[in-house]
Amino acid sequence: MRVSIREVGPRDGLQNEDPVPTAAKVELIDALSGTGVGRIEAVSFVHPKAIPQMADADEVWAKVTRNPAVRYSALVPNVRGAQRAIAAGFTEVEVVISASDTHNRRNINRSTDESLAELPELIETLHAGDATAELIIATSFGCPYEGDIDPARVASIVDKAVGMGVDRVAFGDTTGMATPRRVRDVLDRVTREKPLLCHFHNTRGTGLANILTAVDLGVTEFDASVGGLGGCPYAPGATGNVATEEVVHMLHDMGYETGIDLDRLVEVAELAQRIVGRELPSGVLRAGPRYRTIA
Amino acid sequence: MRVSIREVGPRDGLQNEDPVPTAAKVELIDALSGTGVGRIEAVSFVHPKAIPQMADADEVWAKVTRNPAVRYSALVPNVRGAQRAIAAGFTEVEVVISASDTHNRRNINRSTDESLAELPELIETLHAGDATAELIIATSFGCPYEGDIDPARVASIVDKAVGMGVDRVAFGDTTGMATPRRVRDVLDRVTREKPLLCHFHNTRGTGLANILTAVDLGVTEFDASVGGLGGCPYAPGATGNVATEEVVHMLHDMGYETGIDLDRLVEVAELAQRIVGRELPSGVLRAGPRYRTIA
């Protein structure tokens, strides 16, 4: 069976690291484009004061060597960002709304419903610019402020967004609060009318267990970050996104196909580690894939 | 449902760390005894030249405050070690034989069959001393030298050991090569005549995914190491045993009972981190349990 991985290291990863030079971002994206990965979230078009790590998004994207076999995407916070993404030539765009009111307010000073009310204009802008719109529902499996999030609330947000014409839906495990039980609770509840993607963080070690659960429940699209780039803004020093090579390593051994060359991916994880200048948390980066035996 | 955790930090964990003082080992075991954990592998009776970290096993055990609610056990390599364990008063003892011939030879200069031939005398010694004998089958899910291990070979070792009178069987994921697929391959194959336990390392991030798979297949006993103490002797800097608090955190959230107080366990993980003086790899130690919300 085929599983589609979207590499989010250049965006969600680097957004949570100390800023790195534009050239290093371009080098990372180009290296990832050569691994066989089918999708890369390359940049986000956010206000540079909010996220200085992404201030050079236009320049990065202009310098990237686009591989026609790769679907590149950008994350945007609002209509202004959507316009920038379209102007830059993106045809796939992600927007984030948090299932947790408190989390959404702390991030963008709006309730979840207020953000949802702005979604139709955003979708319309993207569709008018020939781009698809994906809604990422942050804190789908728990909120660092509110704790548990009612899966019915997540399901209701999916219904509303699908009704508004969103093309895809992603469930964000923003601070790594998902466990197999929470994954099941959400996935059992939500409509499958549009393609679903899961975005897990490995903050509490459950990343691959959650992916295993989601795969068992029929989800075939996952975000992951090379080397486990990124961190958790709520717990300094904690792990962020699941590491792409750990995900690929497990799925390949289980017989799933991703199209990714794992050995090349591990080399890119080494590059990512050099770029950020700190030891990344990926076990497959450190120990190598299980098939590398001692001579 | 009930899951039984055996805490192996004081043995498998500390055996793979720089040596720590006797008093620190005693403090760690005593602290673990107060967490509600039902079983602790306290020491190993091995030759001090082979494993200097365990040279003070008798002294550690003599100084431990034994909690009557805890089952303590010791690991031994041979009949001599078994006699020492019995003399020290242990009533539960583990022995290790590797499913991989190459791994067994590199460790103890014997083939797997040669080690199995010595098992009856070891079991007899233990039973005569009123101790139970558990066989831990190392490299059950893969060998760092040979690569994949045929599950039929693991099943055959289980059959032989059960025939010899062993009381329990454990599957050791010695270098973290297990994936959910390998766990299923082994567990689908082996007899359930005796209680089975799984001992996973988190070297490549699959630790909790493997536990999830094993639980789904009816296994209810797991080894884990507080804080993720220990490492992988074959990959310097790599992660070793699954962290007890990560296991407990996931299982509790899924509705399983372990009898362990997770908050107290996290405190002991902090103690373990202070004892070894390095940052331990446990995500739950770093980020806290998912139910600790930001005020």
XYZ file of C-alpha atoms in Angstrom, chain A residues 43-173:
131
model
C 7.771 28.013 3.250
C 5.131 29.999 5.079
C 3.993 33.504 4.138
C 3.585 35.026 7.559
C 4.403 38.421 8.962
C 8.187 38.624 9.528
C 7.610 40.149 12.962
C 5.525 37.133 13.989
C 7.922 34.509 12.629
C 11.314 35.951 11.656
C 12.502 32.485 10.592
C 10.252 32.728 7.524
C 10.965 36.377 6.575
C 12.835 35.293 3.428
C 10.072 33.017 2.090
C 9.871 34.733 -1.311
C 13.623 34.613 -1.789
C 13.868 30.965 -0.708
C 11.130 29.917 -3.068
C 12.608 31.904 -5.986
C 15.949 30.121 -5.552
C 14.620 26.578 -5.116
C 15.172 24.220 -8.062
C 11.684 22.894 -8.566
C 11.472 19.178 -9.213
C 8.409 18.472 -11.381
C 7.864 15.203 -9.507
C 7.341 17.065 -6.214
C 4.229 18.896 -5.026
C 5.416 21.977 -3.118
C 3.143 23.850 -0.753
C 3.101 26.927 1.461
C 1.423 27.722 4.752
C -0.440 31.010 5.130
C -2.191 32.676 8.079
C -4.714 34.830 6.195
C -5.924 36.246 2.872
C -2.865 38.487 2.584
C -0.602 35.435 2.931
C -2.730 33.517 0.424
C -2.244 36.308 -2.103
C 1.510 36.197 -1.560
C 1.556 32.404 -2.010
C -0.415 32.646 -5.251
C 1.806 35.459 -6.521
C 4.819 33.243 -5.795
C 3.246 30.506 -7.904
C 2.110 28.013 -5.244
C -0.801 25.771 -6.215
C -1.189 24.070 -2.819
C -1.712 26.100 0.321
C -2.323 25.233 3.977
C -4.101 27.339 6.574
C -4.285 26.649 10.303
C -7.196 27.042 12.679
C -7.013 25.645 16.187
C -9.737 23.398 17.572
C -8.992 24.972 20.938
C -10.489 28.421 21.430
C -7.816 29.337 23.951
C -4.991 28.203 21.687
C -6.475 30.041 18.703
C -6.872 33.233 20.752
C -3.327 33.076 22.079
C -2.020 32.577 18.548
C -4.104 35.009 16.529
C -6.430 36.725 18.989
C -9.592 35.156 17.562
C -11.941 32.422 18.661
C -12.128 29.261 16.565
C -15.500 30.383 15.186
C -14.128 33.813 14.271
C -11.328 32.132 12.321
C -13.791 29.785 10.638
C -15.887 32.800 9.604
C -12.872 34.104 7.683
C -12.199 30.784 5.981
C -14.593 31.140 2.975
C -12.840 34.299 1.757
C -9.488 32.557 2.102
C -10.676 29.494 0.178
C -12.208 31.716 -2.485
C -8.957 33.657 -2.850
C -6.973 30.435 -3.227
C -9.374 28.813 -5.677
C -9.509 32.022 -7.748
C -5.708 31.817 -7.901
C -5.819 28.162 -8.998
C -4.517 26.916 -5.656
C -6.025 24.248 -3.432
C -6.868 24.999 0.199
C -6.034 22.610 3.019
C -7.250 23.261 6.543
C -4.909 22.127 9.299
C -6.846 21.813 12.548
C -4.320 22.537 15.283
C -4.640 20.954 18.749
C -6.885 18.235 17.285
C -5.714 15.748 19.915
C -5.279 18.057 22.890
C -4.470 21.640 23.812
C -1.614 22.758 26.075
C -3.987 25.271 27.727
C -7.349 23.482 27.741
C -6.243 19.841 27.930
C -8.479 17.338 26.143
C -10.373 18.520 23.070
C -13.765 16.956 22.374
C -13.482 14.931 19.139
C -17.033 16.081 18.334
C -15.700 19.624 18.196
C -12.983 18.566 15.754
C -15.575 16.698 13.664
C -17.796 19.761 13.582
C -14.912 21.942 12.349
C -14.235 19.398 9.586
C -17.901 19.477 8.557
C -17.959 23.265 8.448
C -14.706 23.490 6.466
C -15.818 20.838 3.981
C -19.074 22.740 3.572
C -17.058 25.860 2.800
C -15.230 24.064 0.007
C -11.890 23.174 1.581
C -9.981 20.599 -0.504
C -8.205 18.651 2.228
C -8.170 18.434 6.013
C -5.191 17.825 8.308
C -5.195 17.059 12.016
C -2.382 18.819 13.828
C -0.947 17.317 17.009
